[in-house]
Short mmCIF file of C-alpha atoms in Angstrom, two decimals:
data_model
loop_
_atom_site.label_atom_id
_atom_site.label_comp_id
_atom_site.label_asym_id
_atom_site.label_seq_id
_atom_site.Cartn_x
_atom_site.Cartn_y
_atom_site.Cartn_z
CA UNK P 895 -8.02 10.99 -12.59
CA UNK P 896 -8.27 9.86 -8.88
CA UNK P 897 -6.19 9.50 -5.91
CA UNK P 898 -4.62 6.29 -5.66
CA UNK P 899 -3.70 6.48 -1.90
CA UNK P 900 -8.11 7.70 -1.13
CA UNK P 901 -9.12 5.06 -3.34
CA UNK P 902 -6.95 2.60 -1.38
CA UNK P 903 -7.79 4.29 1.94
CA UNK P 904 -11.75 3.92 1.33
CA UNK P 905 -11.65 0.28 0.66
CA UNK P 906 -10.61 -1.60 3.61
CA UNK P 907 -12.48 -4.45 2.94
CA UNK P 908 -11.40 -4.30 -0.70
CA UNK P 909 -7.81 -3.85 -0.45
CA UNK P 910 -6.07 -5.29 2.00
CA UNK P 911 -3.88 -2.90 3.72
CA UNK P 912 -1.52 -2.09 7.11
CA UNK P 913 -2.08 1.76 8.25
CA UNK P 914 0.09 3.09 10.65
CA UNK P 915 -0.99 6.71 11.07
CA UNK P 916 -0.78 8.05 7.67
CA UNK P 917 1.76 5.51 6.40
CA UNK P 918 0.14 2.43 4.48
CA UNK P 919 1.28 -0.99 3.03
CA UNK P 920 -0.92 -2.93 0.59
CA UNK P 921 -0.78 -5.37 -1.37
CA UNK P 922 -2.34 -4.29 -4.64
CA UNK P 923 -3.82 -6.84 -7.68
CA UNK P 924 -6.82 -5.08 -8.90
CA UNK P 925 -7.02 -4.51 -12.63
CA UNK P 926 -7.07 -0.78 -13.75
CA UNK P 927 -10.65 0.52 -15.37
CA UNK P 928 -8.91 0.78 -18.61
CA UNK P 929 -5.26 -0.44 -20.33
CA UNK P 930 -3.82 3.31 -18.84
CA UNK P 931 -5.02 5.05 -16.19
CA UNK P 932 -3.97 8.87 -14.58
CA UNK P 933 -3.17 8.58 -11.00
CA UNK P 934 -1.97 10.52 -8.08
CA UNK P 935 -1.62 10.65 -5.20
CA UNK P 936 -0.39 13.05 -1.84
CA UNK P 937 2.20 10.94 -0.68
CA UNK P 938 4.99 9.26 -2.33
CA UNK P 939 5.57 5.34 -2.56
CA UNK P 940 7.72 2.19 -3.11
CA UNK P 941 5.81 -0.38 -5.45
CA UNK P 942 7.54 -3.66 -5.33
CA UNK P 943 6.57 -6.28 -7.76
CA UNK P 944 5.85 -9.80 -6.21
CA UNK P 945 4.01 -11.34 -10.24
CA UNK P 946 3.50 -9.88 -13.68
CA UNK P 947 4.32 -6.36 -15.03
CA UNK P 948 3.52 -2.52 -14.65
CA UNK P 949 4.35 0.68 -16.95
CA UNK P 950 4.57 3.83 -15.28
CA UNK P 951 4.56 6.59 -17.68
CA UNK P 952 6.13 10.17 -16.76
CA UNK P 953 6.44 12.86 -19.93
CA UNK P 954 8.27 11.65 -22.25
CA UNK P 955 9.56 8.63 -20.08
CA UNK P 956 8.32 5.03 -19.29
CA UNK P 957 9.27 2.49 -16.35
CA UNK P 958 9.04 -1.09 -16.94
CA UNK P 959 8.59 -2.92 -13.83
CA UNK P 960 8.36 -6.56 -13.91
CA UNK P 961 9.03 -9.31 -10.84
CA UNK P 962 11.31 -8.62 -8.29
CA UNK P 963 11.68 -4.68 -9.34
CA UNK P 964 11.64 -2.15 -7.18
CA UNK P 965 10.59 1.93 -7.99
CA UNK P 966 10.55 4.86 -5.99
CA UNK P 967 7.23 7.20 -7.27
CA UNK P 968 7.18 10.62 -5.70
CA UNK P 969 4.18 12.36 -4.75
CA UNK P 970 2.41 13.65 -7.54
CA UNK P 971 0.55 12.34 -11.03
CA UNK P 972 1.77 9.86 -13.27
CA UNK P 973 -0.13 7.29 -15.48
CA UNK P 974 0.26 3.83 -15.01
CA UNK P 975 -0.27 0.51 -17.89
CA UNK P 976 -1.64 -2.50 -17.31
CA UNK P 977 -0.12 -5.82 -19.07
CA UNK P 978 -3.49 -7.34 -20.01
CA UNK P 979 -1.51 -11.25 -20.42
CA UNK P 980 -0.40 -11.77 -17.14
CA UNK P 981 -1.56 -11.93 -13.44
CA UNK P 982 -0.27 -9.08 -11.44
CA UNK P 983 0.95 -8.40 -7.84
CA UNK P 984 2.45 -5.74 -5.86
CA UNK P 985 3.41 -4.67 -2.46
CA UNK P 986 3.24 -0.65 -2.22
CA UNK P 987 4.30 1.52 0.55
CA UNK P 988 2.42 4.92 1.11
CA UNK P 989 5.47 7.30 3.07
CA UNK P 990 4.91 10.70 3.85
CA UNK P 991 7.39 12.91 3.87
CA UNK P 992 7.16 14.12 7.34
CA UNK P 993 8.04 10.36 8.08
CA UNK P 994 11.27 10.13 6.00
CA UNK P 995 12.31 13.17 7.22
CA UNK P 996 11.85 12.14 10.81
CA UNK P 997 14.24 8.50 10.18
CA UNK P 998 16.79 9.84 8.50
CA UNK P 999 17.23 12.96 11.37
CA UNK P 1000 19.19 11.53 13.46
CA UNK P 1001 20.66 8.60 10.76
CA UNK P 1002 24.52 9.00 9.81
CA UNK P 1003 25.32 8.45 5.85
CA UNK P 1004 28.55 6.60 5.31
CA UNK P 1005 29.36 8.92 2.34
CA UNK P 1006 28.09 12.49 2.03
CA UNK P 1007 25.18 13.16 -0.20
CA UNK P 1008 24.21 16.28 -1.70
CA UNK P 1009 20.80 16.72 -0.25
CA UNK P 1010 19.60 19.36 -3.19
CA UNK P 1011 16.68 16.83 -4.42
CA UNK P 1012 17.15 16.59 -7.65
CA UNK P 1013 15.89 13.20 -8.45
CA UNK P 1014 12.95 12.30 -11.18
CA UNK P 1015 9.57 12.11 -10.71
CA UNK P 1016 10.57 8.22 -11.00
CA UNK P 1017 13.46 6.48 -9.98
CA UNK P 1018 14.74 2.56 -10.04
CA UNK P 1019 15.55 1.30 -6.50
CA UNK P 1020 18.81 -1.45 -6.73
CA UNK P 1021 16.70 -4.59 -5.34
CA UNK P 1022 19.72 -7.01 -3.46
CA UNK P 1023 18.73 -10.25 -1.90
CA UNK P 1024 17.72 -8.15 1.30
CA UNK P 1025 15.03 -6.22 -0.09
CA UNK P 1026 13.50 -9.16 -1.81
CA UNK P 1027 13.67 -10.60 1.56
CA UNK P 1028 11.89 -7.57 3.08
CA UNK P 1029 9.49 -7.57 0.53
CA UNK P 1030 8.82 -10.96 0.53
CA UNK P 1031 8.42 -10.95 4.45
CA UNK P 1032 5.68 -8.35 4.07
CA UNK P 1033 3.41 -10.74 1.73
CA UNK P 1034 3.48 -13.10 4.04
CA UNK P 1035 1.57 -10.73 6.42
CA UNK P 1036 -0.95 -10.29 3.46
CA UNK P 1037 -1.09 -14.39 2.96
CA UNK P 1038 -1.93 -15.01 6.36
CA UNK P 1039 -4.36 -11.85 7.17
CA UNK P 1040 -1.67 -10.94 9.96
CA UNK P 1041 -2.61 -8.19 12.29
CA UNK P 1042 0.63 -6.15 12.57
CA UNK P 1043 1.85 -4.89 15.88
CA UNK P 1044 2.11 -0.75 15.05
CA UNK P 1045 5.76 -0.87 16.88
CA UNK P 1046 6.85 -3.82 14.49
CA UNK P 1047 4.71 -2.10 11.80
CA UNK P 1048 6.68 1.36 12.35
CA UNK P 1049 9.84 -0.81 11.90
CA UNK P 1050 9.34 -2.47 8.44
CA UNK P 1051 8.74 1.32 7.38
CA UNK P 1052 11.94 2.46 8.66
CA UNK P 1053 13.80 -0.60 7.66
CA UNK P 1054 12.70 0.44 4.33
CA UNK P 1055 14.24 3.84 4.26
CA UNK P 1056 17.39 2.28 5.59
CA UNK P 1057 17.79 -0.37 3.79
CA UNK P 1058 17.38 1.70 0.21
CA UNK P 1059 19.43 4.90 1.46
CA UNK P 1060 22.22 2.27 2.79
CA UNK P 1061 22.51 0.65 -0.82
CA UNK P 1062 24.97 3.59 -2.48
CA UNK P 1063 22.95 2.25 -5.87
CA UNK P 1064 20.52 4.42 -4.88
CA UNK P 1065 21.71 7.99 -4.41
CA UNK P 1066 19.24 10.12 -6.10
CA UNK P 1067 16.39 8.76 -3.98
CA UNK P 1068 18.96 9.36 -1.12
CA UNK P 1069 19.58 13.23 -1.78
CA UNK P 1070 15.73 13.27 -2.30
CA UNK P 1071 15.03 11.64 0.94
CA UNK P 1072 17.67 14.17 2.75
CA UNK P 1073 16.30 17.27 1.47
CA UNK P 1074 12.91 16.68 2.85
CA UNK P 1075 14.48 17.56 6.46
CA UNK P 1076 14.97 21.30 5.32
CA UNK P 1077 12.51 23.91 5.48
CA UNK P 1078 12.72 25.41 1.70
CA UNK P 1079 8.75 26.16 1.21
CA UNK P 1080 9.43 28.02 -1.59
CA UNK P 1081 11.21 25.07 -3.82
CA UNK P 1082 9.39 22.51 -2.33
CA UNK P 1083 6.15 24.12 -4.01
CA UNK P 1084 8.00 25.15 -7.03
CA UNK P 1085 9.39 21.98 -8.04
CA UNK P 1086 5.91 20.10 -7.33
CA UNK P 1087 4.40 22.70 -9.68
CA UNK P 1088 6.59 21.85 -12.39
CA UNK P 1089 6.18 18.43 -12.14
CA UNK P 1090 3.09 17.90 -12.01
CA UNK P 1091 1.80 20.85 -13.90
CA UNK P 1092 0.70 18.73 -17.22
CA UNK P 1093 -1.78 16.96 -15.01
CA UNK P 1094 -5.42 18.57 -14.68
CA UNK P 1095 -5.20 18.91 -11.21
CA UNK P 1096 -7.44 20.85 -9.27
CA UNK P 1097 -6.03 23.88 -7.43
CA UNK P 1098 -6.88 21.97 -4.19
CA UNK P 1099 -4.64 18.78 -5.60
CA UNK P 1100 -1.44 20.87 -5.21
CA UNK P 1101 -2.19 22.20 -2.35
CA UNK P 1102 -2.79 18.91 -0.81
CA UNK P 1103 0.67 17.66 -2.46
CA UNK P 1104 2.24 20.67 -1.18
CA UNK P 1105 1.10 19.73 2.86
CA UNK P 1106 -0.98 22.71 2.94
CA UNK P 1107 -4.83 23.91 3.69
CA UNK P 1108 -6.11 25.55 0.49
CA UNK P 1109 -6.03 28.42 2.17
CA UNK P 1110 -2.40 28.46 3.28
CA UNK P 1111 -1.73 27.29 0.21
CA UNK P 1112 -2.72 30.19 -1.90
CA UNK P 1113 -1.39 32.56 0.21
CA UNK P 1114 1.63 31.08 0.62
CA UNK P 1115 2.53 30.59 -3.38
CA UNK P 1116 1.20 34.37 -3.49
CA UNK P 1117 4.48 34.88 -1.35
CA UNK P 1118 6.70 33.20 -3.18
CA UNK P 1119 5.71 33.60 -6.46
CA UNK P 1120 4.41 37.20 -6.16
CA UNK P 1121 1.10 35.73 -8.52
CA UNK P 1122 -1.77 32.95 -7.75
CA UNK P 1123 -1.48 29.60 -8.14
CA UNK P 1124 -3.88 29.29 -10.95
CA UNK P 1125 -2.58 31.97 -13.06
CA UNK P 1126 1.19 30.74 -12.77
CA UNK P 1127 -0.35 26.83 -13.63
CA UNK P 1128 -2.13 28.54 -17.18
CA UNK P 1129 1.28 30.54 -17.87
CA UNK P 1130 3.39 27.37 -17.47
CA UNK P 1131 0.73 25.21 -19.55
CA UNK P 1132 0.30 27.26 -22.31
CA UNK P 1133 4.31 28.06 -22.86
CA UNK P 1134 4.46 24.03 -22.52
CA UNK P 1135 1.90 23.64 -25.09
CA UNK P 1136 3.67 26.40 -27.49
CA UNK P 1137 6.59 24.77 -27.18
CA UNK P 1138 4.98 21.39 -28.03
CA UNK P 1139 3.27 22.66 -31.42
CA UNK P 1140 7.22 24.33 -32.46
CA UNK P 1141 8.57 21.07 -31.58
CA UNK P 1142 6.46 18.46 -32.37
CA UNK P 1143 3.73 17.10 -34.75
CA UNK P 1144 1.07 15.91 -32.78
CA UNK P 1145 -2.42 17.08 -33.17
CA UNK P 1146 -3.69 20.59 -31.47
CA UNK P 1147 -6.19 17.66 -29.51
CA UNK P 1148 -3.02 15.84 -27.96
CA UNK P 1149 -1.06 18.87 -26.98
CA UNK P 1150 -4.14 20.43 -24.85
CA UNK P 1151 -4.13 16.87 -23.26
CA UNK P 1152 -0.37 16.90 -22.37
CA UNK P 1153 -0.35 20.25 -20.64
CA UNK P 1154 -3.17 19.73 -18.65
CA UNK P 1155 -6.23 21.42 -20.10
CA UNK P 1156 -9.76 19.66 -19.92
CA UNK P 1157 -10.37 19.41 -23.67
CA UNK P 1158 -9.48 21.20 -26.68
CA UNK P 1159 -12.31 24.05 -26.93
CA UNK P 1160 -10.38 25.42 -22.94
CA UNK P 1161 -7.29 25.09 -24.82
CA UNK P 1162 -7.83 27.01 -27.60
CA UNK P 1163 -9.72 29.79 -26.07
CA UNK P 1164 -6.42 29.83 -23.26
CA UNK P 1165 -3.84 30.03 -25.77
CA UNK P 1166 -5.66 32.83 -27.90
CA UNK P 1167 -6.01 35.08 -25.14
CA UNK P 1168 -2.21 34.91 -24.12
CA UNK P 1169 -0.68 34.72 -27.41
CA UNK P 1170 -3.48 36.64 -29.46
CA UNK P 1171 -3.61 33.93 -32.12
CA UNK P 1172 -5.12 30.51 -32.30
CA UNK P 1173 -2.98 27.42 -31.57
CA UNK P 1174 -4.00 26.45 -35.22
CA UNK P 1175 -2.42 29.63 -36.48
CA UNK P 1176 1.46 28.93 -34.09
CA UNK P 1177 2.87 26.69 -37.18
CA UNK P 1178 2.08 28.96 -39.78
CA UNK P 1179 3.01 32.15 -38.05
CA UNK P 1180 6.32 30.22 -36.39
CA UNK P 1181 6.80 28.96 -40.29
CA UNK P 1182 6.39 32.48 -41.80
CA UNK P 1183 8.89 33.89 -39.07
CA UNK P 1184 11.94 31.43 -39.78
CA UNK P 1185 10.77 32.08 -43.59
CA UNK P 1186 11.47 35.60 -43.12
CA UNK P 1187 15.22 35.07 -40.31
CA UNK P 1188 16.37 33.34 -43.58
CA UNK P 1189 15.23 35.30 -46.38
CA UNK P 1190 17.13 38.04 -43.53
CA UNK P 1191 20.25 35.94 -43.64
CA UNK P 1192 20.96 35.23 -46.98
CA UNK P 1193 19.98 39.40 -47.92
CA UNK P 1194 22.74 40.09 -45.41
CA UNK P 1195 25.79 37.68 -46.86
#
C-alpha cells in the first residue's frame, strides 16, 4: 500500500502536476503495478475522467468511472482497478480539508444542508456541461506545459468547490464539505477510524489522516476514546472479522485480509487471544450454539 498523493508529490518530473501550497492538480495516465492496487492517501480528491475507465473499490462497493465521470474520494484507503483494454486519462484534484473549509466560510447555500457528514467513503459528482468545461480547461494547461499563475491557480480550486456544492445533485458531498468547518475532534477521528479501519495502516497513517503529529494523535484518541489507538483498531478488526466468518463463506485467508491484518498467522494468533478460540473453531462453535437455541426452542413449545 502507498500514498497516492507522496507518490505523486515525489515525482515532479514524472507526473505532471500544479501545487498550490498543499493543494495539487495532475493529470494522471500511469498504469498501476498490478490489475488492483491499495491506495491512500491524507487528503481527499476529485478524479475526473478525460479517456478510458477506472474501478474504485470500497467494502463491499465498486465505482465505475468511465469518460466524462466525475467522483468525490475522501481521505483515506480504497483500492483502485485498472481496465487493461483501453488508454486511460484523468485529471485529479488533491483538497485538503482546511481548504474547503476555508471557501465555503463565508459562501451562502441557496437551500439549507444538514452539515452532519454523513456521506460515503465514495460519492458520484453530477458532471453538467460546466464541469466538463472546467475540466476540460484544466487539460489544456497539462497539453501546453502551462505555468499557472497561483492567484488563477487558487481560483480553479475554489471554482471547483462551488461549482459541485452549487449543483443540488450533489448534496452528500455538500453536507460533507460543510461539516469540515466545525471543530468535532472527537467524530472527525472516529468516523476516519471506521472507515478506514480494514486497511493495514500504520498507526502513523491515521494520524496523518486525522491532521495530527503522532504524538497529538495518540493522546488525543486516548481522550476521546478513553483507550489507544492501536488497541481500539485490533478490537474493531477482530469483531469485523467475527462477524465476517458468521456471515460469510470466504476462507479464514480472505477475512484476515479484509480487516486489515498482515497475513493469516497475525490473524489467527489476534483472534485467539480475544475470543479464546481459533478463527477455525468460530463456525463450529457458532454452529453448535444455534444447534443447541433450537434444540431450546422446540423443548420449550
Amino acid at each position: 500500500m502507498f500514498n497516492f498523493l507522496d507518490k505523486i508529490r515525489e515525482a515532479p518530473a514524472f507526473y505532471r502536476q500544479l501545487a498550490l501550497d498543499r493543494q495539487l492538480i495532475t493529470e494522471f495516465n500511469c498504469p498501476l503495478e498490478s490489475k488492483k492496487e491499495t491506495i491512500w492517501t491524507d487528503q481527499s480528491y476529485f478524479v475526473y475522467v478525460l479517456e478510458g475507465t477506472k474501478i474504485w473499490h470500497i467494502p463491499d462497493k465498486a465505482f465505475e468511472l468511465k469518460q466524462g465521470q466525475c467522483l468525490f474520494v475522501k481521505k483515506g484507503a480504497h483500492i483502485i482497478e485498472q481496465v487493461f483494454d483501453t488508454t486511460f486519462c484523468l485529471i485529479v484534484f488533491f483538497i485538503s480539508d482546511n481548504f474547503i473549509a476555508n471557501t465555503l466560510g463565508n459562501h451562502q447555500l441557496q437551500e439549507p444542508v444538514s452539515a452532519n457528514g454523513s456521506m460515503p467513503v465514495i460519492s458520484y459528482i453530477h458532471t453538467d456541461n460546466s464541469l466538463h468545461a472546467f475540466f476540460n480547461s484544466i487539460a489544456t494547461y497539462f497539453m501546453d506545459y502551462q505555468k499557472v499563475n497561483t492567484d488563477l491557480l487558487e481560483l480553479k480550486f475554489r471554482e471547483l468547490i462551488l461549482n459541485v456544492i452549487n449543483d443540488p445533485h450533489n448534496k452528500e458531498v455538500t453536507s460533507y464539505f460543510h461539516s469540515l468547518t466545525a471543530n468535532n475532534h472527537g467524530e472527525t477521528m472516529r468516523k476516519i477510524l471506521e472507515e478506514n479501519f480494514q486497511y493495514n495502516l500504520r498507526i502513523e497513517n491515521y494520524a496523518r489522516l486525522c491532521g495530527r503529529s503522532l504524538s497529538a494523535f495518540k493522546r488525543d484518541f486516548e481522550t476521546y476514546f478513553k483507550t489507544t489507538p492501536g488497541k481500539w483498531l485490533l478490537a474493531r478488526r477482530l469483531q469485523h472479522a467475527r462477524i465476517l466468518i458468521h456471515t460469510s463463506e470466504k476462507s479464514i485467508s480472505e477475512i484476515a485480509f479484509e480487516s486489515g491484518f498482515e497475513n493469516s498467522s497475525h490473524f489467527s494468533r489476534a483472534f485467539k487471544q480475544y475470543y479464546g478460540y481459533p478463527p477455525t473453531d468460530a463456525r463450529r462453535i457458532q454452529h453448535d450454539l444455534l444447534s443447541k437455541d433450537f434444540e431450546l426452542s422446540g423443548n420449550l413449545r
